[in-house]
XYZ file of C-alpha atoms in Angstrom:
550
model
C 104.979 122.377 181.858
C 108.698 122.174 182.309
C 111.231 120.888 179.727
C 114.880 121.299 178.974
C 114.198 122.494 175.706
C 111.088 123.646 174.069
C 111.251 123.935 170.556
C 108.542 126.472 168.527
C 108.018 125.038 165.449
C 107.821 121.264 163.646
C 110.124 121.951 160.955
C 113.332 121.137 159.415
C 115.550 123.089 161.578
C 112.989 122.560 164.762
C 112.813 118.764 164.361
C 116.965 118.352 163.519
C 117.773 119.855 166.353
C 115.419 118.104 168.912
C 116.868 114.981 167.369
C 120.165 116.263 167.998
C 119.370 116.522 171.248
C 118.407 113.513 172.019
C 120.772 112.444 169.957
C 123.780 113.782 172.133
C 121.467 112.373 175.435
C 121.621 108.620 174.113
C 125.414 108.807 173.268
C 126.098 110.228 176.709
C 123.928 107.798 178.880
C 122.279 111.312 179.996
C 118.074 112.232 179.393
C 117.087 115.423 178.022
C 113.634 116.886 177.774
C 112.579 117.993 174.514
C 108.829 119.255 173.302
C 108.397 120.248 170.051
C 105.006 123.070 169.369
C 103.517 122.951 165.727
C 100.583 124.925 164.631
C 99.412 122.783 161.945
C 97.516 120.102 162.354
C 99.873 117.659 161.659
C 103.661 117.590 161.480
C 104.410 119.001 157.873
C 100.968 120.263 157.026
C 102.504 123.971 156.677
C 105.708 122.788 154.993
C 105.743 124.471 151.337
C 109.291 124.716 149.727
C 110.196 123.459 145.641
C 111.733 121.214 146.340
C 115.340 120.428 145.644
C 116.812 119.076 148.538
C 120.366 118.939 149.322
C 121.126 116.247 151.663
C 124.384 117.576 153.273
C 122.573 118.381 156.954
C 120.536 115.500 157.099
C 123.753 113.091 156.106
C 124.776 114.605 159.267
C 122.075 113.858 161.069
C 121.365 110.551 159.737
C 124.029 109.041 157.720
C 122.034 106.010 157.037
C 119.006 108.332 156.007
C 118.364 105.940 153.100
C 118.290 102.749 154.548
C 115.571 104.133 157.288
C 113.847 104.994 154.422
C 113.775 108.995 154.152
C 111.627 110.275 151.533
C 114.036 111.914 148.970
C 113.140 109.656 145.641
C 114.402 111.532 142.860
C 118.140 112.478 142.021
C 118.385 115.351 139.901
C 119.346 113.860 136.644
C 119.016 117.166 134.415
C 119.122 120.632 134.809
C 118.035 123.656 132.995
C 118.292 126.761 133.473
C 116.663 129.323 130.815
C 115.367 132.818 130.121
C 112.148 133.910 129.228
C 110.862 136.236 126.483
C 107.010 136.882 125.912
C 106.670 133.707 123.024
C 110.869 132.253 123.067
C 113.235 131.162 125.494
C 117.099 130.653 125.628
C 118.525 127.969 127.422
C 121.953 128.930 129.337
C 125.012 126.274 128.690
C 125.119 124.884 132.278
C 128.170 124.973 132.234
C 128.331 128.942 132.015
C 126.789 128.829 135.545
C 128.891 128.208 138.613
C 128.976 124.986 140.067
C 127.533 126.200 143.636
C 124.104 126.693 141.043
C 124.196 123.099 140.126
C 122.055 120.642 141.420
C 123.982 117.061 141.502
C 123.803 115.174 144.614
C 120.894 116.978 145.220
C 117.000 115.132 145.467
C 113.783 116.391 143.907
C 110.940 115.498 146.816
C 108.295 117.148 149.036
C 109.798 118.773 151.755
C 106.715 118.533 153.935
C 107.171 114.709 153.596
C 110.469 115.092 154.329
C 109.429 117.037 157.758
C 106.798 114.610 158.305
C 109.380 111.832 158.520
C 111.734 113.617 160.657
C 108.850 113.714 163.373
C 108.449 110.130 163.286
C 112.242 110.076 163.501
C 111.933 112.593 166.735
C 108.790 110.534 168.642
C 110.723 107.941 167.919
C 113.202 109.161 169.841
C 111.422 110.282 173.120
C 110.921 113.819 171.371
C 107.263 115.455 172.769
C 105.577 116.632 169.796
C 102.665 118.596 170.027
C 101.017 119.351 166.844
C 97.619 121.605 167.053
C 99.541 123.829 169.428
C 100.007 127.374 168.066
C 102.555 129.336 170.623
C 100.660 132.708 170.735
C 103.131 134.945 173.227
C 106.095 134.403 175.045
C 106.989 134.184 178.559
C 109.297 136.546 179.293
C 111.095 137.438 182.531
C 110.691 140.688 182.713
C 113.349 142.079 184.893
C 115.895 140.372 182.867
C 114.308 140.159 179.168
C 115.065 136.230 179.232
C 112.909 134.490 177.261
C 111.382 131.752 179.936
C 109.160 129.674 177.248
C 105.565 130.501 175.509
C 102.091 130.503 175.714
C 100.382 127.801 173.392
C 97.203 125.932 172.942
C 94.630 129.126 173.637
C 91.015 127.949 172.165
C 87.451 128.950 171.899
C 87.924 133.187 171.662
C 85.145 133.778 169.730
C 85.454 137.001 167.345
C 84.445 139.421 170.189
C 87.158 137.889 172.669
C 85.176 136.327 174.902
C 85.199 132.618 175.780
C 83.119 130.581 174.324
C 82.172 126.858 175.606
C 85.110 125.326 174.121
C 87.336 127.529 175.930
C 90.705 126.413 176.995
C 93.021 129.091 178.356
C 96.253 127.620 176.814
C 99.178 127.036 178.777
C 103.027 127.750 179.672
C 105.305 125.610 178.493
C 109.138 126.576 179.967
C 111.847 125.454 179.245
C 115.623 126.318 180.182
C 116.182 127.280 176.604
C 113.694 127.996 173.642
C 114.420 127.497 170.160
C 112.148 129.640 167.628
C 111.848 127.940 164.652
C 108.484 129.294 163.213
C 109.582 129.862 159.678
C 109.668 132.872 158.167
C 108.545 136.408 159.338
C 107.406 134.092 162.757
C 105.248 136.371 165.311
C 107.217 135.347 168.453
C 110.607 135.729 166.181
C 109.616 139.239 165.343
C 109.142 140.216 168.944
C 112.051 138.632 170.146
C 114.217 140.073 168.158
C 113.029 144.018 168.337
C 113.207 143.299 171.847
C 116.754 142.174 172.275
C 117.720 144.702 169.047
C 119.025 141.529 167.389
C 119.143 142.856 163.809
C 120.651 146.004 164.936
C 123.958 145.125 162.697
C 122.590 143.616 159.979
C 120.910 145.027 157.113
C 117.085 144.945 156.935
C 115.277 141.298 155.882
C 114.634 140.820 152.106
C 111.861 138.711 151.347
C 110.207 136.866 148.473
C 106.466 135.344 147.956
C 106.897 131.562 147.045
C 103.719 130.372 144.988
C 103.507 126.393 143.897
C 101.378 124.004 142.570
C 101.719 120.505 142.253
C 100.685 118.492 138.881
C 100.003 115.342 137.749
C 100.725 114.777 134.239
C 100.420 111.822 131.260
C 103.269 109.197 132.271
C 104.486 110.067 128.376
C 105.196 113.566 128.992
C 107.195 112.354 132.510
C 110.818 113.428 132.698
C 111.694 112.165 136.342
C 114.964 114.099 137.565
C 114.552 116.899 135.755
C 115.185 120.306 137.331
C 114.359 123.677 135.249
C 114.636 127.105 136.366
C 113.552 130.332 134.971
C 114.231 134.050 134.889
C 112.709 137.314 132.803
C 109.304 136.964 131.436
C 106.618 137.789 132.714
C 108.702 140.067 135.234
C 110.488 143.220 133.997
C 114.346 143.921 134.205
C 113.513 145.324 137.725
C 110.569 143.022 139.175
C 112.970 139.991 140.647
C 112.016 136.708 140.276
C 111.525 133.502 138.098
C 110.425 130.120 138.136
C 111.386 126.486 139.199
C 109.432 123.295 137.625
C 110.762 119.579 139.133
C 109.946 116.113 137.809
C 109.558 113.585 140.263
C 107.316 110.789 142.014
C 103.955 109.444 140.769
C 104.189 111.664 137.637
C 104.287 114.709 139.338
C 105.486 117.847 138.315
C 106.267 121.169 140.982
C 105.779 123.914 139.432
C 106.149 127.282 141.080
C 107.276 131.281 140.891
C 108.545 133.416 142.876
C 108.515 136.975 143.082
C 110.677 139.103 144.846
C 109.075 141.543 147.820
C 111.106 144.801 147.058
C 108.827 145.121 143.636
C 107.598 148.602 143.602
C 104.799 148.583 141.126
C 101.362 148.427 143.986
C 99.952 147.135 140.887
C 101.429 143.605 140.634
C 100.127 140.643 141.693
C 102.343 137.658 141.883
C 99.330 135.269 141.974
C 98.401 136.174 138.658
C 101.822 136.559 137.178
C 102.534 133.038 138.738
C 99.130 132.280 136.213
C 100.357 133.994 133.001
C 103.692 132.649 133.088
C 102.150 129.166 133.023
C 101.144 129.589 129.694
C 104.311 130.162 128.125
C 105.379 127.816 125.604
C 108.115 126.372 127.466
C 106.333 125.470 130.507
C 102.467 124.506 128.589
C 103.800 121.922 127.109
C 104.852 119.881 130.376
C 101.307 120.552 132.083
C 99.160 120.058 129.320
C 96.756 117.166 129.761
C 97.758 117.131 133.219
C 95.598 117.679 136.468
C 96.257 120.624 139.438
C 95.977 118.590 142.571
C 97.394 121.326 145.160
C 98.289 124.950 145.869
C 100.110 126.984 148.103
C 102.446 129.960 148.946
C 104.829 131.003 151.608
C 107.474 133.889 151.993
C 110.834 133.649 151.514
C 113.921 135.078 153.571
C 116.307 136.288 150.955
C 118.558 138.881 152.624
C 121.241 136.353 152.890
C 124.581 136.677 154.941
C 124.388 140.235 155.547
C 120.736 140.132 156.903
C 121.206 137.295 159.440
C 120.610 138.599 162.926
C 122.208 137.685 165.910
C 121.363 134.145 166.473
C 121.466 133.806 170.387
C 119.360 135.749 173.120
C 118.853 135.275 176.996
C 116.717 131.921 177.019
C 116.835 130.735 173.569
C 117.909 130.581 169.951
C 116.750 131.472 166.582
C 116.997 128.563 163.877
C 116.307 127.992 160.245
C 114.275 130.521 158.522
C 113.147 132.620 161.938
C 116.694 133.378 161.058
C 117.214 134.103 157.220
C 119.079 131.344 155.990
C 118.010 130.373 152.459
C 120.931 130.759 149.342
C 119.355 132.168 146.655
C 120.897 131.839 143.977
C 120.837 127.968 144.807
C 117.059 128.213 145.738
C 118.033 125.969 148.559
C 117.190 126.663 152.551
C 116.359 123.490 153.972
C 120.011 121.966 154.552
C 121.103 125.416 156.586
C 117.821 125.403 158.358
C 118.506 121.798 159.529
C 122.194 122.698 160.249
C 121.610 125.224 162.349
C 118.937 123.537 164.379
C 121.607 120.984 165.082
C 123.835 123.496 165.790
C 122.296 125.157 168.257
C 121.071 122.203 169.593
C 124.625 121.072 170.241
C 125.115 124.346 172.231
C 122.297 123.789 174.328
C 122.651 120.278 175.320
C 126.383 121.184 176.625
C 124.913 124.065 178.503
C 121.897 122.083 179.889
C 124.463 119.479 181.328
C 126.618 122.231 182.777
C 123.684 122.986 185.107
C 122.524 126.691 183.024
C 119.716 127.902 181.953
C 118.681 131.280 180.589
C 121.874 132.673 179.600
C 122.565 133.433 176.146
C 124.266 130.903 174.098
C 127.695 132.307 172.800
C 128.265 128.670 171.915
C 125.847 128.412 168.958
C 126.764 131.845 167.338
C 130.347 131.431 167.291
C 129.341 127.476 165.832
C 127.623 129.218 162.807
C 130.422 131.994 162.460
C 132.386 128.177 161.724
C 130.354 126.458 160.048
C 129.956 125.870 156.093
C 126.446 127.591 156.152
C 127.994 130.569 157.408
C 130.994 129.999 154.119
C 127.988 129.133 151.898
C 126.153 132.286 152.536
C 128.760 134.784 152.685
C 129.940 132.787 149.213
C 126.982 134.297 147.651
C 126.039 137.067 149.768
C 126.068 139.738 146.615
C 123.976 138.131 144.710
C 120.711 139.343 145.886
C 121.828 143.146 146.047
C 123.111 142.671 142.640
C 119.564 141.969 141.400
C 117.771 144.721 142.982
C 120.533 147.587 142.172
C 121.470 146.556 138.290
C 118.224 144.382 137.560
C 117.953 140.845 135.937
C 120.426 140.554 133.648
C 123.415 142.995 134.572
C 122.914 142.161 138.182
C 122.462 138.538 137.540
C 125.575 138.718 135.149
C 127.539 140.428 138.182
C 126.454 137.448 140.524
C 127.320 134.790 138.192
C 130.743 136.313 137.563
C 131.326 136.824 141.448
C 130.531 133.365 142.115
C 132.436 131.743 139.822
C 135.784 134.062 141.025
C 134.791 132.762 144.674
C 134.651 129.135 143.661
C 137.233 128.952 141.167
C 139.933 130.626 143.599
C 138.258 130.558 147.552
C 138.536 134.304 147.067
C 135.593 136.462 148.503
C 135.450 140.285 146.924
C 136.369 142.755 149.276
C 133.090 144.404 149.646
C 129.774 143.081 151.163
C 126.993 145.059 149.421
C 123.966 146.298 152.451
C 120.450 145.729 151.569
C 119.315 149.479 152.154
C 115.643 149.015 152.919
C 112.623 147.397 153.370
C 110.586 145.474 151.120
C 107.397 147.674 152.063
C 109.176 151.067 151.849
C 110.589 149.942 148.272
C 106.622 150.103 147.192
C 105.918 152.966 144.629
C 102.780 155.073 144.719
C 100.299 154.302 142.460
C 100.536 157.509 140.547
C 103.819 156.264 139.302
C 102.214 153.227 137.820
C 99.343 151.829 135.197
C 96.753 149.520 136.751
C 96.960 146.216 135.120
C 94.553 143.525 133.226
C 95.621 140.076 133.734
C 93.928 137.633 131.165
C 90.860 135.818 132.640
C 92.247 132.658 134.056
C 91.247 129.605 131.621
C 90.568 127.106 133.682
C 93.093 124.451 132.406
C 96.534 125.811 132.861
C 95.316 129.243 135.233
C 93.026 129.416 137.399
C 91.491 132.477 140.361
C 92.583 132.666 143.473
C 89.400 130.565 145.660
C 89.650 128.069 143.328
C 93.313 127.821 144.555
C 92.404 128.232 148.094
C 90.192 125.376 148.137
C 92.770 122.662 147.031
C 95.451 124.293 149.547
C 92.567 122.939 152.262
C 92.864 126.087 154.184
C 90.313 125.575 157.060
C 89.765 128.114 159.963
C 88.070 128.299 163.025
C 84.735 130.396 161.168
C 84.172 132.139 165.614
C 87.904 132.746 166.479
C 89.205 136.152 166.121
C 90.466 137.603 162.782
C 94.506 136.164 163.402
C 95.382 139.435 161.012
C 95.126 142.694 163.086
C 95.117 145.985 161.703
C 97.174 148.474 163.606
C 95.237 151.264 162.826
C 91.498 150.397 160.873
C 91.063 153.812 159.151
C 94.661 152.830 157.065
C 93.669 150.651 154.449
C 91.096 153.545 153.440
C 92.576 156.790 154.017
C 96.094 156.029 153.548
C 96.612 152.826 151.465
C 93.610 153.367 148.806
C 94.391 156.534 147.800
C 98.399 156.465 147.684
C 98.890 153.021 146.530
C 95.601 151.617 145.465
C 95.454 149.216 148.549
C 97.939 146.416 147.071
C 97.234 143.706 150.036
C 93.947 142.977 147.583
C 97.123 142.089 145.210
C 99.793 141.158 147.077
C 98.052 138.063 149.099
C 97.848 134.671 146.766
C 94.442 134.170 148.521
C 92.286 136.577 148.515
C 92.149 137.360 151.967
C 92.352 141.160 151.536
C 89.664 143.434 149.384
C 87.961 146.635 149.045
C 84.171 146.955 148.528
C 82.215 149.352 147.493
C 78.377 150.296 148.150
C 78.138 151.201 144.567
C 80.728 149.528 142.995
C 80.054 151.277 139.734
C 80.573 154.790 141.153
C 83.173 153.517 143.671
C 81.380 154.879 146.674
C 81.771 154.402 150.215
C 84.851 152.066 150.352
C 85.491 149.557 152.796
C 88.502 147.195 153.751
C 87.523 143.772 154.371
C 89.382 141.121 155.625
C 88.465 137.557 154.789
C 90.924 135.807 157.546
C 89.341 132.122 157.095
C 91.577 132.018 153.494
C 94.728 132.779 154.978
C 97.219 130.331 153.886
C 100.000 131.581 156.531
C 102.437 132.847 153.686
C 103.058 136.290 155.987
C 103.283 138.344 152.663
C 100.781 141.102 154.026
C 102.905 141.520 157.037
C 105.830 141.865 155.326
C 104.605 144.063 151.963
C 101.968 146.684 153.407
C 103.372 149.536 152.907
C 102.484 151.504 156.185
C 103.194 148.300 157.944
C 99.721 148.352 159.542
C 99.015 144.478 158.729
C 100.216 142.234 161.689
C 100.382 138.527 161.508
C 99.460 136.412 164.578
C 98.941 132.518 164.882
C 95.630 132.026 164.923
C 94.144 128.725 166.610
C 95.813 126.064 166.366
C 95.450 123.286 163.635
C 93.782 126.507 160.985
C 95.528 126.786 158.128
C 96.330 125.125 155.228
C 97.466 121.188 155.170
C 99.271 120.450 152.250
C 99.758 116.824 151.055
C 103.327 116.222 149.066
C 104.238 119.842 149.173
């Protein structure tokens, strides 16, 4: 199948910039041929962010968003921002913190609604969407390295590889440019970019693992608008992370944590962390008497301006989070994502009615270098190395005191500090650490990880293969048991990953085993292993999880 543009992914930045395009098309009098791939089930169904929206890019996109009825319902009325100690909490002045970590203007919502009503926006528009389709390889052309389109819509492999009835071989869909927009740590991304040597300048990707739930609470304990934040406890001075908890909607409270990848204790588990902080003081009392209607998690890009490959590559584009966009210290990605779809969408339309195809687009990388995501992230673009060389509060201090120079003059500090390695090789081995015992989850406020699983409605294919591929088998064993205690049973918020033993008493005979139908797609284990052995690919489409208001 042929198109103009073929677009892998249905998210923000995937669906903003096939409106874009067709955007440009209708102003112009021209047509443009657009297909959008999305390997959920439905248009949103792997969306998982906070959320608090700002609605700069889609203002842009729409500037009568409201009156065609986009789903951002709550303005941020309050915000709080606090640190955690194992029974007290101080809340910072908000006023201490820069305005860029402020949240007015900004809209408290489920992004994956959001998404959802950007691909009614983009059929509405004459935009092929195609959810169901996972794109499983690209099409490359060889002698060149130009990326020609992708491979999607492969079914009925059962575990052995071989057809089964309900085969269907998939099929190529081309296009004179592809965007990649899968999100982060995206399968085709990754392989695009070693290929091409696209991160060659840029420091390594920094990641985080994103866990939320979503609550409905007693109307009387409802504060609508209000935004809270949280660093320190239960992390250390040198585990990064915190939380974020958002009033908004039919009572509902977001409440999620985030942990930062480049912890080096194997030991950790951010699932149960995520559990234990939950029963702080400060947070208990907003769930209590309140019902868990949904779970997820989903990695985070947080290497900021200085991680960002190059965007453009013969063929196609990276956009949103294939590309590392998100600010951290504003815990805000969407906006960039969006902008950037739009932005390279804006490149390819002029190079589509030029007549070209398959050349690299100059156009969109020099658009970012101009653009206010570019400003925004370079604005802030010490904060994350801050954290991980000085810790929480020095670090954080440092970033707070950076930002507020930037903002309070336009001046930038003259250095730009690198991100020096990867999240797995900053993983400790186990001898350097104490096993730990997380309390016994209580059923009210915490909870284990299937229980979790099941209201993320994670469904799989039970025949297809195992979409998580072990480089080498013997690893997890005879490398990762011994030296680090095999922390993908820890690491992954779903228990995908664990050891067994034939007498588990005596720990004898270990084995790895790999229980792929949990997967919630959150690409931790392919980011965290620590010999890198864990590989993520899509598996059939429409798996995964399908989360409602997340």
């Amino acid at each position: 199948m042929e198109y103009d543009v073929v677009i892998v992914g249905g998210g923000p930045a995937g669906l903003s910039a096939a409106i874009r395009l067709k955007q440009k098309a209708e102003a112009e009098g021209k047509e443009i041929n657009v297909a959008v791939l999305e390997k959920s089930a439905e248009v949103g169904g792997h969306i998982l962010s906070g959320a608090v929206i700002d609605p700069k890019a889609l203002a842009e996109l729409f500037p009568d968003w409201k009156e065609r009825g986009a789903p951002l319902e709550t303005l941020v009325t309050q915000d709080r921002f606090m640190v955690l100690g194992p029974a007290g909490q101080i809340s910072l002045p908000m006023p201490m913190l820069p305005p860029i970590m402020h949240n007015d203007g900004c809209y408290i919502a489920s992004l994956g609604n959001l998404t959802r009503w950007l691909g009614e926006q983009a059929e509405a528009m004459g935009v092929e969407v195609y959810p169901g389709m996972a794109a499983s390889h690209v099409v490359w052309e060889e002698e060149t390295g130009r990326v020609k389109g992708v491979v999607a819509g492969v079914f009925g492999i059962d575990k052995h590889g071989a057809p089964t009835g309900d085969f269907q071989p998939g099929i190529e869909l081309h296009g004179k440019y592809v965007f990649i927009a899968e999100g982060v740590r995206g399968s085709l991304a990754k392989t695009i970019i070693a290929r091409h040597k696209l991160a060659k300048d840029s420091s390594p990707q920094k990641f985080g693992i994103g866990l939320k739930e979503l609550w409905q609470i007693p109307a009387e304990k409802h504060r609508p608008g209000l935004a809270q934040h949280t660093t320190g406890w239960p992390l250390d001075e040198f585990t990064g992370g915190g939380s974020f908890m958002y009033h908004f909607g039919d009572n509902y409270v977001a409440i999620g944590y985030v942990v930062h990848l480049n912890y080096k204790d194997p030991f950790l588990s951010p699932f149960d962390e995520f559990q234990r902080f939950k029963h702080h003081p400060a947070v208990a009392e907003h769930l209590e008497g309140g019902t868990r209607i949904s779970y997820g998690a989903r990695a985070i890009t947080e290497g900021g301006f200085q991680s960002v490959p190059k965007l453009a590559f013969p063929g196609g584009a990276l956009i949103g989070c294939s590309a590392g966009f998100v600010n951290v210290p504003r815990i805000k990605g969407s906006h960039n994502a969006m902008k950037t779809g739009m932005l390279a969408a804006e490149a390819a339309y002029d190079a589509v009615m030029a007549g070209r195809e398959g050349d690299v687009l100059d156009a969109y990388q020099a658009a970012y270098e101009k653009s206010w995501v570019y400003k925004e992230l370079k604005a802030v673009r010490n904060a994350k190395p801050y954290l991980s060389k000085f810790g929480t509060t020095l670090g954080g201090a440092l970033g707070v005191a950076e930002m507020w120079l930037t903002g309070l003059t336009g001046l930038t500090t003259p250095w730009t500090l690198k991100h020096t390695k990867t999240d797995a090789a900053s993983t400790e081995p186990a001898s350097k650490h104490k096993p730990r015992v997380y309390p016994k989850p209580d059923g009210k406020l915490s909870f284990d990880k299937l229980s979790s699983v099941f209201i993320s409605n994670t469904n799989h294919a039970e025949e297809q293969p195992a979409h998580l591929k072990l480089l080498d088998p013997s690893v997890p064993i005879q490398v990762n048991l011994p030296k680090y205690g095999e922390p993908a049973r820890l690491y992954c918020p779903a228990g995908v990953y664990e050891v067994v033993y034939a007498d588990e008493v005596a720990r004898t005979d270990p084995k790895f085993v790999i229980n792929a139908q949990n997967c919630v797609h959150c690409k931790t284990c392919d980011i965290k292993d620590p010999s890198q052995n864990i590989v993520w690919t899509t598996p059939e489409g429409g798996g995964g999880p399908n989360y409602p208001n997340m």
